[in-house]
């Protein structure tokens, strides 16, 4: 598999729709689930899917007049890549730095820390 590269936000939005649906997915499904919300025209969706094919995130097949798309990179693989990149770039691979930043910024509550402590304990047992 090729090295995963960071997706621009608009392409990531398309991939979220692809991952949320059973393949194959059509541009019509993407338009229905995302186009109206984002106020994107059909041509925008087509341009973004072409880019995702070129980047190796999607495979496409033509069925008559309609194109169908299949994910080549899974959601979990992409999220692992993004999370690892984020941790490295912003927290020097320090989990403590991440949690401290979230806690100090009031983005994580004491109940979240309790849940995290339980999760850690379960992993160690």
mmCIF file of N, CA and C in Angstrom:
data_model
loop_
_atom_site.group_PDB
_atom_site.id
_atom_site.type_symbol
_atom_site.label_atom_id
_atom_site.label_comp_id
_atom_site.label_asym_id
_atom_site.label_seq_id
_atom_site.Cartn_x
_atom_site.Cartn_y
_atom_site.Cartn_z
ATOM 1 N N UNK A 1 0.844 -1.180 0.000
ATOM 2 C CA UNK A 1 0.000 0.000 0.000
ATOM 3 C C UNK A 1 0.881 1.233 0.000
ATOM 4 N N UNK A 2 0.459 2.237 -0.755
ATOM 5 C CA UNK A 2 1.200 3.489 -0.800
ATOM 6 C C UNK A 2 1.085 4.211 0.520
ATOM 7 N N UNK A 3 1.988 5.149 0.749
ATOM 8 C CA UNK A 3 1.946 5.944 1.959
ATOM 9 C C UNK A 3 0.692 6.821 1.926
ATOM 10 N N UNK A 4 -0.014 6.853 3.038
ATOM 11 C CA UNK A 4 -1.212 7.687 3.134
ATOM 12 C C UNK A 4 -0.779 9.140 3.261
ATOM 13 N N UNK A 5 -1.501 10.007 2.576
ATOM 14 C CA UNK A 5 -1.226 11.436 2.650
ATOM 15 C C UNK A 5 -2.442 12.144 3.224
ATOM 16 N N UNK A 6 -2.196 13.259 3.874
ATOM 17 C CA UNK A 6 -3.265 14.055 4.486
ATOM 18 C C UNK A 6 -4.223 14.559 3.420
ATOM 19 N N UNK A 7 -5.504 14.443 3.733
ATOM 20 C CA UNK A 7 -6.534 14.920 2.815
ATOM 21 C C UNK A 7 -6.944 16.353 3.147
ATOM 22 N N UNK A 8 -7.194 17.150 2.130
ATOM 23 C CA UNK A 8 -7.819 18.453 2.391
ATOM 24 C C UNK A 8 -9.206 18.225 2.998
ATOM 25 N N UNK A 9 -9.720 19.205 3.715
ATOM 26 C CA UNK A 9 -10.992 19.058 4.421
ATOM 27 C C UNK A 9 -12.138 18.625 3.504
ATOM 28 N N UNK A 10 -12.262 19.213 2.330
ATOM 29 C CA UNK A 10 -13.374 18.885 1.428
ATOM 30 C C UNK A 10 -13.310 17.421 0.987
ATOM 31 N N UNK A 11 -12.126 16.925 0.685
ATOM 32 C CA UNK A 11 -11.981 15.529 0.279
ATOM 33 C C UNK A 11 -12.246 14.596 1.453
ATOM 34 N N UNK A 12 -11.866 15.007 2.651
ATOM 35 C CA UNK A 12 -12.152 14.211 3.836
ATOM 36 C C UNK A 12 -13.667 14.097 4.056
ATOM 37 N N UNK A 13 -14.400 15.164 3.782
ATOM 38 C CA UNK A 13 -15.860 15.127 3.901
ATOM 39 C C UNK A 13 -16.450 14.085 2.948
ATOM 40 N N UNK A 14 -15.927 14.015 1.744
ATOM 41 C CA UNK A 14 -16.384 12.998 0.783
ATOM 42 C C UNK A 14 -16.072 11.610 1.325
ATOM 43 N N UNK A 15 -14.868 11.415 1.833
ATOM 44 C CA UNK A 15 -14.479 10.094 2.347
ATOM 45 C C UNK A 15 -15.348 9.684 3.530
ATOM 46 N N UNK A 16 -15.745 10.621 4.374
ATOM 47 C CA UNK A 16 -16.620 10.270 5.499
ATOM 48 C C UNK A 16 -17.937 9.689 4.993
ATOM 49 N N UNK A 17 -18.470 10.242 3.912
ATOM 50 C CA UNK A 17 -19.701 9.705 3.319
ATOM 51 C C UNK A 17 -19.427 8.328 2.727
ATOM 52 N N UNK A 18 -18.305 8.178 2.041
ATOM 53 C CA UNK A 18 -17.949 6.876 1.446
ATOM 54 C C UNK A 18 -17.837 5.824 2.542
ATOM 55 N N UNK A 19 -17.137 6.132 3.612
ATOM 56 C CA UNK A 19 -16.946 5.168 4.701
ATOM 57 C C UNK A 19 -18.252 4.838 5.424
ATOM 58 N N UNK A 20 -19.188 5.758 5.443
ATOM 59 C CA UNK A 20 -20.448 5.549 6.156
ATOM 60 C C UNK A 20 -21.447 4.704 5.375
ATOM 61 N N UNK A 21 -21.145 4.404 4.125
ATOM 62 C CA UNK A 21 -22.057 3.653 3.265
ATOM 63 C C UNK A 21 -21.421 2.360 2.788
ATOM 64 N N UNK A 22 -22.262 1.403 2.474
ATOM 65 C CA UNK A 22 -21.799 0.125 1.917
ATOM 66 C C UNK A 22 -21.359 0.359 0.471
ATOM 67 N N UNK A 23 -20.146 -0.060 0.111
ATOM 68 C CA UNK A 23 -19.711 0.149 -1.277
ATOM 69 C C UNK A 23 -20.450 -0.785 -2.230
ATOM 70 N N UNK A 24 -20.584 -0.409 -3.469
ATOM 71 C CA UNK A 24 -20.085 0.838 -4.061
ATOM 72 C C UNK A 24 -21.020 2.002 -3.757
ATOM 73 N N UNK A 25 -20.458 3.189 -3.870
ATOM 74 C CA UNK A 25 -21.224 4.415 -3.641
ATOM 75 C C UNK A 25 -21.206 5.224 -4.936
ATOM 76 N N UNK A 26 -22.280 5.928 -5.177
ATOM 77 C CA UNK A 26 -22.386 6.731 -6.395
ATOM 78 C C UNK A 26 -22.276 8.218 -6.058
ATOM 79 N N UNK A 27 -22.041 9.022 -7.085
ATOM 80 C CA UNK A 27 -22.013 10.466 -6.875
ATOM 81 C C UNK A 27 -23.386 10.953 -6.415
ATOM 82 N N UNK A 28 -24.451 10.277 -6.856
ATOM 83 C CA UNK A 28 -25.795 10.643 -6.415
ATOM 84 C C UNK A 28 -25.958 10.489 -4.916
ATOM 85 N N UNK A 29 -25.423 9.401 -4.358
ATOM 86 C CA UNK A 29 -25.500 9.177 -2.909
ATOM 87 C C UNK A 29 -24.698 10.247 -2.180
ATOM 88 N N UNK A 30 -23.512 10.542 -2.686
ATOM 89 C CA UNK A 30 -22.679 11.578 -2.058
ATOM 90 C C UNK A 30 -23.403 12.921 -2.101
ATOM 91 N N UNK A 31 -23.980 13.235 -3.246
ATOM 92 C CA UNK A 31 -24.699 14.499 -3.410
ATOM 93 C C UNK A 31 -25.876 14.568 -2.444
ATOM 94 N N UNK A 32 -26.601 13.472 -2.326
ATOM 95 C CA UNK A 32 -27.768 13.423 -1.441
ATOM 96 C C UNK A 32 -27.370 13.616 0.020
ATOM 97 N N UNK A 33 -26.272 12.999 0.433
ATOM 98 C CA UNK A 33 -25.879 13.029 1.833
ATOM 99 C C UNK A 33 -25.013 14.220 2.208
ATOM 100 N N UNK A 34 -24.396 14.847 1.231
ATOM 101 C CA UNK A 34 -23.435 15.904 1.552
ATOM 102 C C UNK A 34 -23.648 17.186 0.757
ATOM 103 N N UNK A 35 -24.025 17.041 -0.492
ATOM 104 C CA UNK A 35 -24.096 18.196 -1.381
ATOM 105 C C UNK A 35 -25.007 19.292 -0.897
ATOM 106 N N UNK A 36 -26.197 18.914 -0.425
ATOM 107 C CA UNK A 36 -27.148 19.930 0.030
ATOM 108 C C UNK A 36 -26.669 20.594 1.307
ATOM 109 N N UNK A 37 -26.113 19.791 2.211
ATOM 110 C CA UNK A 37 -25.599 20.331 3.480
ATOM 111 C C UNK A 37 -24.485 21.339 3.235
ATOM 112 N N UNK A 38 -23.584 21.011 2.324
ATOM 113 C CA UNK A 38 -22.436 21.877 2.038
ATOM 114 C C UNK A 38 -22.737 22.897 0.945
ATOM 115 N N UNK A 39 -23.906 22.755 0.322
ATOM 116 C CA UNK A 39 -24.285 23.592 -0.817
ATOM 117 C C UNK A 39 -23.279 23.470 -1.964
ATOM 118 N N UNK A 40 -22.828 22.221 -2.185
ATOM 119 C CA UNK A 40 -21.918 21.932 -3.289
ATOM 120 C C UNK A 40 -22.716 21.546 -4.522
ATOM 121 N N UNK A 41 -22.232 21.968 -5.664
ATOM 122 C CA UNK A 41 -22.826 21.564 -6.930
ATOM 123 C C UNK A 41 -22.290 20.182 -7.313
ATOM 124 N N UNK A 42 -22.988 19.519 -8.226
ATOM 125 C CA UNK A 42 -22.575 18.185 -8.659
ATOM 126 C C UNK A 42 -21.148 18.200 -9.199
ATOM 127 N N UNK A 43 -20.774 19.247 -9.920
ATOM 128 C CA UNK A 43 -19.421 19.329 -10.489
ATOM 129 C C UNK A 43 -18.356 19.352 -9.393
ATOM 130 N N UNK A 44 -18.653 19.977 -8.265
ATOM 131 C CA UNK A 44 -17.713 20.008 -7.142
ATOM 132 C C UNK A 44 -17.487 18.596 -6.618
ATOM 133 N N UNK A 45 -18.576 17.840 -6.455
ATOM 134 C CA UNK A 45 -18.478 16.453 -5.989
ATOM 135 C C UNK A 45 -17.657 15.626 -6.978
ATOM 136 N N UNK A 46 -17.925 15.802 -8.277
ATOM 137 C CA UNK A 46 -17.169 15.063 -9.294
ATOM 138 C C UNK A 46 -15.683 15.401 -9.243
ATOM 139 N N UNK A 47 -15.357 16.671 -9.108
ATOM 140 C CA UNK A 47 -13.955 17.099 -9.034
ATOM 141 C C UNK A 47 -13.264 16.472 -7.828
ATOM 142 N N UNK A 48 -13.947 16.493 -6.675
ATOM 143 C CA UNK A 48 -13.355 15.942 -5.460
ATOM 144 C C UNK A 48 -13.177 14.428 -5.552
ATOM 145 N N UNK A 49 -14.133 13.730 -6.147
ATOM 146 C CA UNK A 49 -13.983 12.273 -6.282
ATOM 147 C C UNK A 49 -12.858 11.925 -7.245
ATOM 148 N N UNK A 50 -12.690 12.698 -8.307
ATOM 149 C CA UNK A 50 -11.573 12.471 -9.233
ATOM 150 C C UNK A 50 -10.248 12.628 -8.496
ATOM 151 N N UNK A 51 -10.149 13.644 -7.662
ATOM 152 C CA UNK A 51 -8.923 13.848 -6.878
ATOM 153 C C UNK A 51 -8.663 12.668 -5.940
ATOM 154 N N UNK A 52 -9.729 12.157 -5.329
ATOM 155 C CA UNK A 52 -9.577 11.022 -4.410
ATOM 156 C C UNK A 52 -9.142 9.767 -5.152
ATOM 157 N N UNK A 53 -9.595 9.596 -6.378
ATOM 158 C CA UNK A 53 -9.139 8.477 -7.211
ATOM 159 C C UNK A 53 -7.655 8.660 -7.517
ATOM 160 N N UNK A 54 -7.272 9.870 -7.915
ATOM 161 C CA UNK A 54 -5.868 10.155 -8.241
ATOM 162 C C UNK A 54 -4.950 9.967 -7.044
ATOM 163 N N UNK A 55 -5.421 10.279 -5.848
ATOM 164 C CA UNK A 55 -4.627 10.138 -4.623
ATOM 165 C C UNK A 55 -4.594 8.696 -4.105
ATOM 166 N N UNK A 56 -5.398 7.814 -4.698
ATOM 167 C CA UNK A 56 -5.400 6.423 -4.279
ATOM 168 C C UNK A 56 -6.334 6.104 -3.125
ATOM 169 N N UNK A 57 -7.280 6.994 -2.835
ATOM 170 C CA UNK A 57 -8.247 6.737 -1.776
ATOM 171 C C UNK A 57 -9.472 5.995 -2.291
ATOM 172 N N UNK A 58 -9.799 6.193 -3.567
ATOM 173 C CA UNK A 58 -10.964 5.559 -4.168
ATOM 174 C C UNK A 58 -10.586 4.851 -5.454
ATOM 175 N N UNK A 59 -11.343 3.810 -5.751
ATOM 176 C CA UNK A 59 -11.301 3.144 -7.062
ATOM 177 C C UNK A 59 -12.655 3.410 -7.698
ATOM 178 N N UNK A 60 -12.682 3.620 -9.008
ATOM 179 C CA UNK A 60 -13.935 3.925 -9.677
ATOM 180 C C UNK A 60 -14.207 2.945 -10.812
ATOM 181 N N UNK A 61 -15.478 2.716 -11.057
ATOM 182 C CA UNK A 61 -15.938 1.917 -12.189
ATOM 183 C C UNK A 61 -17.073 2.673 -12.844
ATOM 184 N N UNK A 62 -17.149 2.526 -14.153
ATOM 185 C CA UNK A 62 -18.242 3.179 -14.877
ATOM 186 C C UNK A 62 -19.286 2.123 -15.206
ATOM 187 N N UNK A 63 -20.528 2.387 -14.798
ATOM 188 C CA UNK A 63 -21.660 1.508 -15.082
ATOM 189 C C UNK A 63 -22.688 2.310 -15.861
ATOM 190 N N UNK A 64 -22.634 2.178 -17.179
ATOM 191 C CA UNK A 64 -23.501 3.007 -18.012
ATOM 192 C C UNK A 64 -23.068 4.446 -17.911
ATOM 193 N N UNK A 65 -24.007 5.307 -17.560
ATOM 194 C CA UNK A 65 -23.687 6.734 -17.408
ATOM 195 C C UNK A 65 -23.224 7.074 -15.997
ATOM 196 N N UNK A 66 -23.348 6.118 -15.094
ATOM 197 C CA UNK A 66 -23.052 6.396 -13.693
ATOM 198 C C UNK A 66 -21.698 5.819 -13.277
ATOM 199 N N UNK A 67 -21.005 6.558 -12.433
ATOM 200 C CA UNK A 67 -19.742 6.089 -11.858
ATOM 201 C C UNK A 67 -20.019 5.594 -10.451
ATOM 202 N N UNK A 68 -19.343 4.500 -10.105
ATOM 203 C CA UNK A 68 -19.413 4.002 -8.734
ATOM 204 C C UNK A 68 -18.010 4.060 -8.146
ATOM 205 N N UNK A 69 -17.965 4.188 -6.826
ATOM 206 C CA UNK A 69 -16.691 4.353 -6.133
ATOM 207 C C UNK A 69 -16.571 3.344 -5.001
ATOM 208 N N UNK A 70 -15.349 2.861 -4.812
ATOM 209 C CA UNK A 70 -15.015 1.889 -3.782
ATOM 210 C C UNK A 70 -13.839 2.439 -2.982
ATOM 211 N N UNK A 71 -13.907 2.407 -1.653
ATOM 212 C CA UNK A 71 -12.777 2.904 -0.859
ATOM 213 C C UNK A 71 -11.577 1.961 -0.957
ATOM 214 N N UNK A 72 -10.412 2.527 -1.114
ATOM 215 C CA UNK A 72 -9.161 1.763 -1.123
ATOM 216 C C UNK A 72 -8.416 1.893 0.205
ATOM 217 N N UNK A 73 -8.743 2.932 0.947
ATOM 218 C CA UNK A 73 -8.151 3.161 2.268
ATOM 219 C C UNK A 73 -9.298 3.212 3.265
ATOM 220 N N UNK A 74 -9.201 2.398 4.300
ATOM 221 C CA UNK A 74 -10.251 2.338 5.303
ATOM 222 C C UNK A 74 -10.213 3.514 6.257
ATOM 223 N N UNK A 75 -11.349 3.766 6.857
ATOM 224 C CA UNK A 75 -11.478 4.866 7.815
ATOM 225 C C UNK A 75 -10.495 4.702 8.968
ATOM 226 N N UNK A 76 -10.392 3.492 9.517
ATOM 227 C CA UNK A 76 -9.508 3.269 10.661
ATOM 228 C C UNK A 76 -8.047 3.541 10.303
ATOM 229 N N UNK A 77 -7.633 3.095 9.112
ATOM 230 C CA UNK A 77 -6.256 3.340 8.673
ATOM 231 C C UNK A 77 -5.984 4.837 8.532
ATOM 232 N N UNK A 78 -6.955 5.562 7.964
ATOM 233 C CA UNK A 78 -6.752 6.999 7.800
ATOM 234 C C UNK A 78 -6.727 7.707 9.144
ATOM 235 N N UNK A 79 -7.622 7.331 10.043
ATOM 236 C CA UNK A 79 -7.648 7.981 11.357
ATOM 237 C C UNK A 79 -6.376 7.696 12.149
ATOM 238 N N UNK A 80 -5.830 6.482 12.023
ATOM 239 C CA UNK A 80 -4.552 6.174 12.678
ATOM 240 C C UNK A 80 -3.452 7.082 12.123
ATOM 241 N N UNK A 81 -3.441 7.254 10.803
ATOM 242 C CA UNK A 81 -2.452 8.128 10.172
ATOM 243 C C UNK A 81 -2.598 9.562 10.681
ATOM 244 N N UNK A 82 -3.815 10.101 10.626
ATOM 245 C CA UNK A 82 -4.052 11.494 11.032
ATOM 246 C C UNK A 82 -3.718 11.699 12.506
ATOM 247 N N UNK A 83 -4.141 10.765 13.346
ATOM 248 C CA UNK A 83 -3.893 10.892 14.778
ATOM 249 C C UNK A 83 -2.400 10.837 15.073
ATOM 250 N N UNK A 84 -1.701 9.905 14.426
ATOM 251 C CA UNK A 84 -0.250 9.802 14.613
ATOM 252 C C UNK A 84 0.468 11.060 14.164
ATOM 253 N N UNK A 85 0.040 11.595 13.017
ATOM 254 C CA UNK A 85 0.639 12.828 12.498
ATOM 255 C C UNK A 85 0.386 13.991 13.458
ATOM 256 N N UNK A 86 -0.834 14.094 13.950
ATOM 257 C CA UNK A 86 -1.192 15.150 14.898
ATOM 258 C C UNK A 86 -0.366 15.049 16.178
ATOM 259 N N UNK A 87 -0.277 13.842 16.718
ATOM 260 C CA UNK A 87 0.489 13.634 17.951
ATOM 261 C C UNK A 87 1.956 14.003 17.759
ATOM 262 N N UNK A 88 2.503 13.627 16.632
ATOM 263 C CA UNK A 88 3.915 13.918 16.362
ATOM 264 C C UNK A 88 4.152 15.412 16.171
ATOM 265 N N UNK A 89 3.320 16.051 15.346
ATOM 266 C CA UNK A 89 3.537 17.461 15.016
ATOM 267 C C UNK A 89 3.247 18.409 16.167
ATOM 268 N N UNK A 90 2.182 18.138 16.922
ATOM 269 C CA UNK A 90 1.741 19.100 17.925
ATOM 270 C C UNK A 90 2.074 18.715 19.357
ATOM 271 N N UNK A 91 2.340 17.437 19.605
ATOM 272 C CA UNK A 91 2.571 17.004 20.985
ATOM 273 C C UNK A 91 3.847 16.186 21.148
ATOM 274 N N UNK A 92 4.696 16.202 20.129
ATOM 275 C CA UNK A 92 5.983 15.506 20.216
ATOM 276 C C UNK A 92 5.796 14.057 20.678
ATOM 277 N N UNK A 93 4.706 13.434 20.182
ATOM 278 C CA UNK A 93 4.344 12.045 20.508
ATOM 279 C C UNK A 93 4.100 11.818 21.998
ATOM 280 N N UNK A 94 3.697 12.868 22.713
ATOM 281 C CA UNK A 94 3.437 12.763 24.144
ATOM 282 C C UNK A 94 1.934 12.740 24.402
ATOM 283 N N UNK A 95 1.453 11.595 24.872
ATOM 284 C CA UNK A 95 0.049 11.466 25.231
ATOM 285 C C UNK A 95 -0.291 12.398 26.395
ATOM 286 N N UNK A 96 0.630 12.527 27.340
ATOM 287 C CA UNK A 96 0.417 13.417 28.485
ATOM 288 C C UNK A 96 0.234 14.862 28.024
ATOM 289 N N UNK A 97 1.005 15.277 27.029
ATOM 290 C CA UNK A 97 0.864 16.626 26.494
ATOM 291 C C UNK A 97 -0.519 16.835 25.885
ATOM 292 N N UNK A 98 -0.993 15.858 25.148
ATOM 293 C CA UNK A 98 -2.321 15.937 24.541
ATOM 294 C C UNK A 98 -3.401 16.064 25.614
ATOM 295 N N UNK A 99 -3.371 15.181 26.598
ATOM 296 C CA UNK A 99 -4.386 15.195 27.650
ATOM 297 C C UNK A 99 -4.321 16.495 28.449
ATOM 298 N N UNK A 100 -3.123 16.957 28.755
ATOM 299 C CA UNK A 100 -2.964 18.217 29.485
ATOM 300 C C UNK A 100 -3.568 19.371 28.695
ATOM 301 N N UNK A 101 -3.290 19.424 27.415
ATOM 302 C CA UNK A 101 -3.832 20.487 26.569
ATOM 303 C C UNK A 101 -5.359 20.445 26.544
ATOM 304 N N UNK A 102 -5.906 19.254 26.391
ATOM 305 C CA UNK A 102 -7.364 19.116 26.378
ATOM 306 C C UNK A 102 -7.968 19.505 27.723
ATOM 307 N N UNK A 103 -7.340 19.070 28.804
ATOM 308 C CA UNK A 103 -7.864 19.359 30.141
ATOM 309 C C UNK A 103 -7.771 20.851 30.462
ATOM 310 N N UNK A 104 -6.614 21.435 30.190
ATOM 311 C CA UNK A 104 -6.419 22.859 30.466
ATOM 312 C C UNK A 104 -7.330 23.730 29.596
ATOM 313 N N UNK A 105 -7.646 23.250 28.417
ATOM 314 C CA UNK A 105 -8.530 23.990 27.514
ATOM 315 C C UNK A 105 -9.992 23.702 27.754
ATOM 316 N N UNK A 106 -10.286 22.965 28.829
ATOM 317 C CA UNK A 106 -11.669 22.632 29.209
ATOM 318 C C UNK A 106 -12.388 21.795 28.141
ATOM 319 N N UNK A 107 -11.623 21.054 27.338
ATOM 320 C CA UNK A 107 -12.204 20.184 26.316
ATOM 321 C C UNK A 107 -12.415 18.766 26.837
ATOM 322 N N UNK A 108 -11.836 18.475 27.987
ATOM 323 C CA UNK A 108 -11.976 17.153 28.589
ATOM 324 C C UNK A 108 -12.412 17.357 30.045
ATOM 325 N N UNK A 109 -13.376 16.553 30.456
ATOM 326 C CA UNK A 109 -13.941 16.696 31.801
ATOM 327 C C UNK A 109 -13.352 15.634 32.720
ATOM 328 N N UNK A 110 -13.582 15.820 34.010
ATOM 329 C CA UNK A 110 -13.129 14.825 34.978
ATOM 330 C C UNK A 110 -13.741 13.459 34.690
ATOM 331 N N UNK A 111 -14.985 13.444 34.239
ATOM 332 C CA UNK A 111 -15.633 12.161 33.906
ATOM 333 C C UNK A 111 -14.914 11.483 32.735
ATOM 334 N N UNK A 112 -14.400 12.274 31.789
ATOM 335 C CA UNK A 112 -13.618 11.713 30.679
ATOM 336 C C UNK A 112 -12.328 11.094 31.202
ATOM 337 N N UNK A 113 -11.697 11.781 32.170
ATOM 338 C CA UNK A 113 -10.463 11.247 32.762
ATOM 339 C C UNK A 113 -10.744 9.946 33.508
ATOM 340 N N UNK A 114 -11.894 9.886 34.205
ATOM 341 C CA UNK A 114 -12.283 8.651 34.898
ATOM 342 C C UNK A 114 -12.451 7.513 33.890
ATOM 343 N N UNK A 115 -13.096 7.817 32.785
ATOM 344 C CA UNK A 115 -13.300 6.814 31.731
ATOM 345 C C UNK A 115 -11.960 6.370 31.146
ATOM 346 N N UNK A 116 -11.059 7.324 30.940
ATOM 347 C CA UNK A 116 -9.729 7.004 30.428
ATOM 348 C C UNK A 116 -8.958 6.136 31.419
ATOM 349 N N UNK A 117 -9.047 6.467 32.703
ATOM 350 C CA UNK A 117 -8.360 5.668 33.738
ATOM 351 C C UNK A 117 -8.888 4.237 33.742
ATOM 352 N N UNK A 118 -10.193 4.075 33.598
ATOM 353 C CA UNK A 118 -10.786 2.734 33.543
ATOM 354 C C UNK A 118 -10.281 1.994 32.308
ATOM 355 N N UNK A 119 -10.251 2.689 31.164
ATOM 356 C CA UNK A 119 -9.779 2.076 29.926
ATOM 357 C C UNK A 119 -8.329 1.604 30.090
ATOM 358 N N UNK A 120 -7.474 2.460 30.684
ATOM 359 C CA UNK A 120 -6.075 2.093 30.909
ATOM 360 C C UNK A 120 -5.949 0.891 31.850
ATOM 361 N N UNK A 121 -6.736 0.899 32.922
ATOM 362 C CA UNK A 121 -6.703 -0.218 33.871
ATOM 363 C C UNK A 121 -7.116 -1.514 33.177
ATOM 364 N N UNK A 122 -8.161 -1.465 32.364
ATOM 365 C CA UNK A 122 -8.619 -2.663 31.640
ATOM 366 C C UNK A 122 -7.539 -3.193 30.700
ATOM 367 N N UNK A 123 -6.760 -2.298 30.098
ATOM 368 C CA UNK A 123 -5.703 -2.718 29.170
ATOM 369 C C UNK A 123 -4.540 -3.373 29.902
ATOM 370 N N UNK A 124 -4.305 -2.942 31.132
ATOM 371 C CA UNK A 124 -3.176 -3.471 31.898
ATOM 372 C C UNK A 124 -3.500 -4.811 32.558
ATOM 373 N N UNK A 125 -4.786 -5.045 32.821
ATOM 374 C CA UNK A 125 -5.181 -6.289 33.507
ATOM 375 C C UNK A 125 -5.165 -7.482 32.593
#
